[in-house]
Amino acid sequence: MAIGLAYATPSADTAKATMGIKVSPPEVKAGNVTFNVKNDSKDRVHEMIVIYLANPGRQLPYINAQNRVDEDKAGDKGEVSDLKPGASGTLRVNLKAGKYLLICNQSGHYAAGMWTEFTVDP
Ligand SMILES: [Cu+2]
């Protein structure tokens, strides 16, 4: 399995990531959170999925055959799916305190480094 840049992979060198997610701010208070998501790519479809990390530090369940995270098992809390290049979308979701990952689950994108950590404070 070739997920070199997956979350919690010990050798992950995210400086080598070919894709990424930037989030600002990276930490918010628990409650209703609005994500304004923009696909900055010129030629690729991307998406953003909010994953609650029940066990921070553990790798996410992965479907090798599809080269993507098993988002149902991983703890999908909501998503802005399939944004065309340049397109934007909004997700409003109620989040409890904890550690989260924001990932793109288009085939191969998570493994290419398209994830970032996100924290919700009490
Ligand atoms: Cu992507």
mmCIF file of C-alpha atoms and ligand atoms in Angstrom:
data_model
loop_
_atom_site.group_PDB
_atom_site.id
_atom_site.type_symbol
_atom_site.label_atom_id
_atom_site.label_comp_id
_atom_site.label_asym_id
_atom_site.label_seq_id
_atom_site.Cartn_x
_atom_site.Cartn_y
_atom_site.Cartn_z
ATOM 1 C CA MET A 1 0.000 0.000 0.000
ATOM 2 C CA ALA A 2 1.438 3.294 -1.013
ATOM 3 C CA ILE A 3 0.125 5.931 1.301
ATOM 4 C CA GLY A 4 3.224 7.929 2.001
ATOM 5 C CA LEU A 5 1.639 11.137 3.141
ATOM 6 C CA ALA A 6 -1.315 9.885 5.103
ATOM 7 C CA TYR A 7 -2.119 11.222 8.534
ATOM 8 C CA ALA A 8 -0.229 9.422 11.326
ATOM 9 C CA THR A 9 2.226 7.794 8.951
ATOM 10 C CA PRO A 10 5.503 7.991 10.877
ATOM 11 C CA SER A 11 7.577 8.803 7.825
ATOM 12 C CA ALA A 12 5.195 11.356 6.384
ATOM 13 C CA ASP A 13 7.179 14.294 5.059
ATOM 14 C CA THR A 14 4.445 16.721 4.195
ATOM 15 C CA ALA A 15 6.978 19.014 2.535
ATOM 16 C CA LYS A 16 6.786 16.480 -0.300
ATOM 17 C CA ALA A 17 3.036 16.712 -0.578
ATOM 18 C CA THR A 18 1.805 17.399 -4.070
ATOM 19 C CA MET A 19 -1.630 18.471 -2.892
ATOM 20 C CA GLY A 20 -2.819 20.098 0.287
ATOM 21 C CA ILE A 21 -5.570 21.711 2.309
ATOM 22 C CA LYS A 22 -5.113 25.038 4.023
ATOM 23 C CA VAL A 23 -7.441 25.995 6.845
ATOM 24 C CA SER A 24 -7.764 29.277 8.664
ATOM 25 C CA PRO A 25 -8.161 29.376 11.578
ATOM 26 C CA PRO A 26 -6.960 25.831 12.457
ATOM 27 C CA GLU A 27 -8.734 25.891 15.816
ATOM 28 C CA VAL A 28 -12.268 26.954 16.774
ATOM 29 C CA LYS A 29 -14.731 26.710 19.657
ATOM 30 C CA ALA A 30 -17.223 23.850 19.813
ATOM 31 C CA GLY A 31 -20.626 24.547 18.328
ATOM 32 C CA ASN A 32 -21.775 25.557 14.877
ATOM 33 C CA VAL A 33 -18.835 25.854 12.514
ATOM 34 C CA THR A 34 -19.117 27.184 8.982
ATOM 35 C CA PHE A 35 -16.535 26.068 6.446
ATOM 36 C CA ASN A 36 -16.200 28.201 3.342
ATOM 37 C CA VAL A 37 -14.374 25.913 0.966
ATOM 38 C CA LYS A 38 -12.712 26.941 -2.277
ATOM 39 C CA ASN A 39 -11.031 24.681 -4.795
ATOM 40 C CA ASP A 40 -7.951 26.635 -5.871
ATOM 41 C CA SER A 41 -6.952 24.080 -8.484
ATOM 42 C CA LYS A 42 -7.060 25.000 -12.154
ATOM 43 C CA ASP A 43 -7.737 21.507 -13.418
ATOM 44 C CA ARG A 44 -8.757 19.087 -10.676
ATOM 45 C CA VAL A 45 -11.949 18.287 -8.809
ATOM 46 C CA HIS A 46 -11.466 18.373 -5.044
ATOM 47 C CA GLU A 47 -13.655 18.088 -1.975
ATOM 48 C CA MET A 48 -13.411 18.604 1.750
ATOM 49 C CA ILE A 49 -14.583 16.090 4.303
ATOM 50 C CA VAL A 50 -14.592 16.701 8.047
ATOM 51 C CA ILE A 51 -13.433 13.586 9.907
ATOM 52 C CA TYR A 52 -13.726 13.280 13.683
ATOM 53 C CA LEU A 53 -10.665 11.507 15.098
ATOM 54 C CA ALA A 54 -11.964 9.174 17.777
ATOM 55 C CA ASN A 55 -8.382 7.949 18.184
ATOM 56 C CA PRO A 56 -5.973 10.762 17.253
ATOM 57 C CA GLY A 57 -2.662 9.368 16.092
ATOM 58 C CA ARG A 58 -4.242 6.324 14.428
ATOM 59 C CA GLN A 59 -4.280 6.030 10.673
ATOM 60 C CA LEU A 60 -7.632 6.352 8.991
ATOM 61 C CA PRO A 61 -9.276 3.211 7.571
ATOM 62 C CA TYR A 62 -8.298 3.009 3.929
ATOM 63 C CA ILE A 63 -9.744 1.261 0.876
ATOM 64 C CA ASN A 64 -6.655 0.282 -1.080
ATOM 65 C CA ALA A 65 -8.562 -0.821 -4.165
ATOM 66 C CA GLN A 66 -10.109 2.638 -4.495
ATOM 67 C CA ASN A 67 -7.114 4.557 -3.174
ATOM 68 C CA ARG A 68 -9.291 6.500 -0.767
ATOM 69 C CA VAL A 69 -10.217 6.730 2.883
ATOM 70 C CA ASP A 70 -13.198 4.686 4.072
ATOM 71 C CA GLU A 71 -15.041 7.824 5.097
ATOM 72 C CA ASP A 72 -18.017 6.084 6.708
ATOM 73 C CA LYS A 73 -15.764 4.091 9.012
ATOM 74 C CA ALA A 74 -13.448 7.036 9.563
ATOM 75 C CA GLY A 75 -16.080 9.283 11.156
ATOM 76 C CA ASP A 76 -17.423 11.548 8.408
ATOM 77 C CA LYS A 77 -19.094 14.610 9.968
ATOM 78 C CA GLY A 78 -19.995 16.402 6.788
ATOM 79 C CA GLU A 79 -18.506 17.410 3.503
ATOM 80 C CA VAL A 80 -18.418 19.728 0.562
ATOM 81 C CA SER A 81 -18.139 17.199 -2.226
ATOM 82 C CA ASP A 82 -16.920 17.354 -5.796
ATOM 83 C CA LEU A 83 -15.969 20.985 -6.240
ATOM 84 C CA LYS A 84 -14.981 21.777 -9.800
ATOM 85 C CA PRO A 85 -11.785 23.794 -10.356
ATOM 86 C CA GLY A 86 -12.337 27.300 -9.022
ATOM 87 C CA ALA A 87 -15.685 26.408 -7.422
ATOM 88 C CA SER A 88 -16.703 27.165 -3.842
ATOM 89 C CA GLY A 89 -19.034 25.572 -1.349
ATOM 90 C CA THR A 90 -20.183 25.964 2.212
ATOM 91 C CA LEU A 91 -20.632 23.448 4.997
ATOM 92 C CA ARG A 92 -22.277 24.301 8.298
ATOM 93 C CA VAL A 93 -21.890 21.644 10.931
ATOM 94 C CA ASN A 94 -22.132 21.331 14.699
ATOM 95 C CA LEU A 95 -18.854 20.051 16.106
ATOM 96 C CA LYS A 96 -18.012 18.870 19.589
ATOM 97 C CA ALA A 97 -14.581 19.381 21.117
ATOM 98 C CA GLY A 98 -11.841 17.137 19.801
ATOM 99 C CA LYS A 99 -9.339 16.525 17.063
ATOM 100 C CA TYR A 100 -10.425 16.458 13.468
ATOM 101 C CA LEU A 101 -8.927 16.000 10.051
ATOM 102 C CA LEU A 102 -10.034 17.824 6.953
ATOM 103 C CA ILE A 103 -9.357 15.637 3.955
ATOM 104 C CA CYS A 104 -9.963 15.439 0.245
ATOM 105 C CA ASN A 105 -11.143 11.953 -0.638
ATOM 106 C CA GLN A 106 -10.907 12.066 -4.393
ATOM 107 C CA SER A 107 -8.951 8.968 -5.416
ATOM 108 C CA GLY A 108 -5.297 9.328 -4.439
ATOM 109 C CA HIS A 109 -5.543 12.838 -3.014
ATOM 110 C CA TYR A 110 -5.371 11.897 0.674
ATOM 111 C CA ALA A 111 -2.233 9.850 0.005
ATOM 112 C CA ALA A 112 -0.744 12.800 -1.864
ATOM 113 C CA GLY A 113 -0.991 14.852 1.312
ATOM 114 C CA MET A 114 -4.397 16.459 0.915
ATOM 115 C CA TRP A 115 -5.330 16.588 4.574
ATOM 116 C CA THR A 116 -4.813 18.911 7.511
ATOM 117 C CA GLU A 117 -5.469 18.812 11.215
ATOM 118 C CA PHE A 118 -8.277 20.833 12.773
ATOM 119 C CA THR A 119 -8.991 21.313 16.475
ATOM 120 C CA VAL A 120 -12.254 22.093 18.224
ATOM 121 C CA ASP A 121 -11.942 23.441 21.750
ATOM 122 C CA PRO A 122 -14.561 23.040 24.491
HETATM 123 CU CU CU B 1 -8.364 16.707 -3.811
#
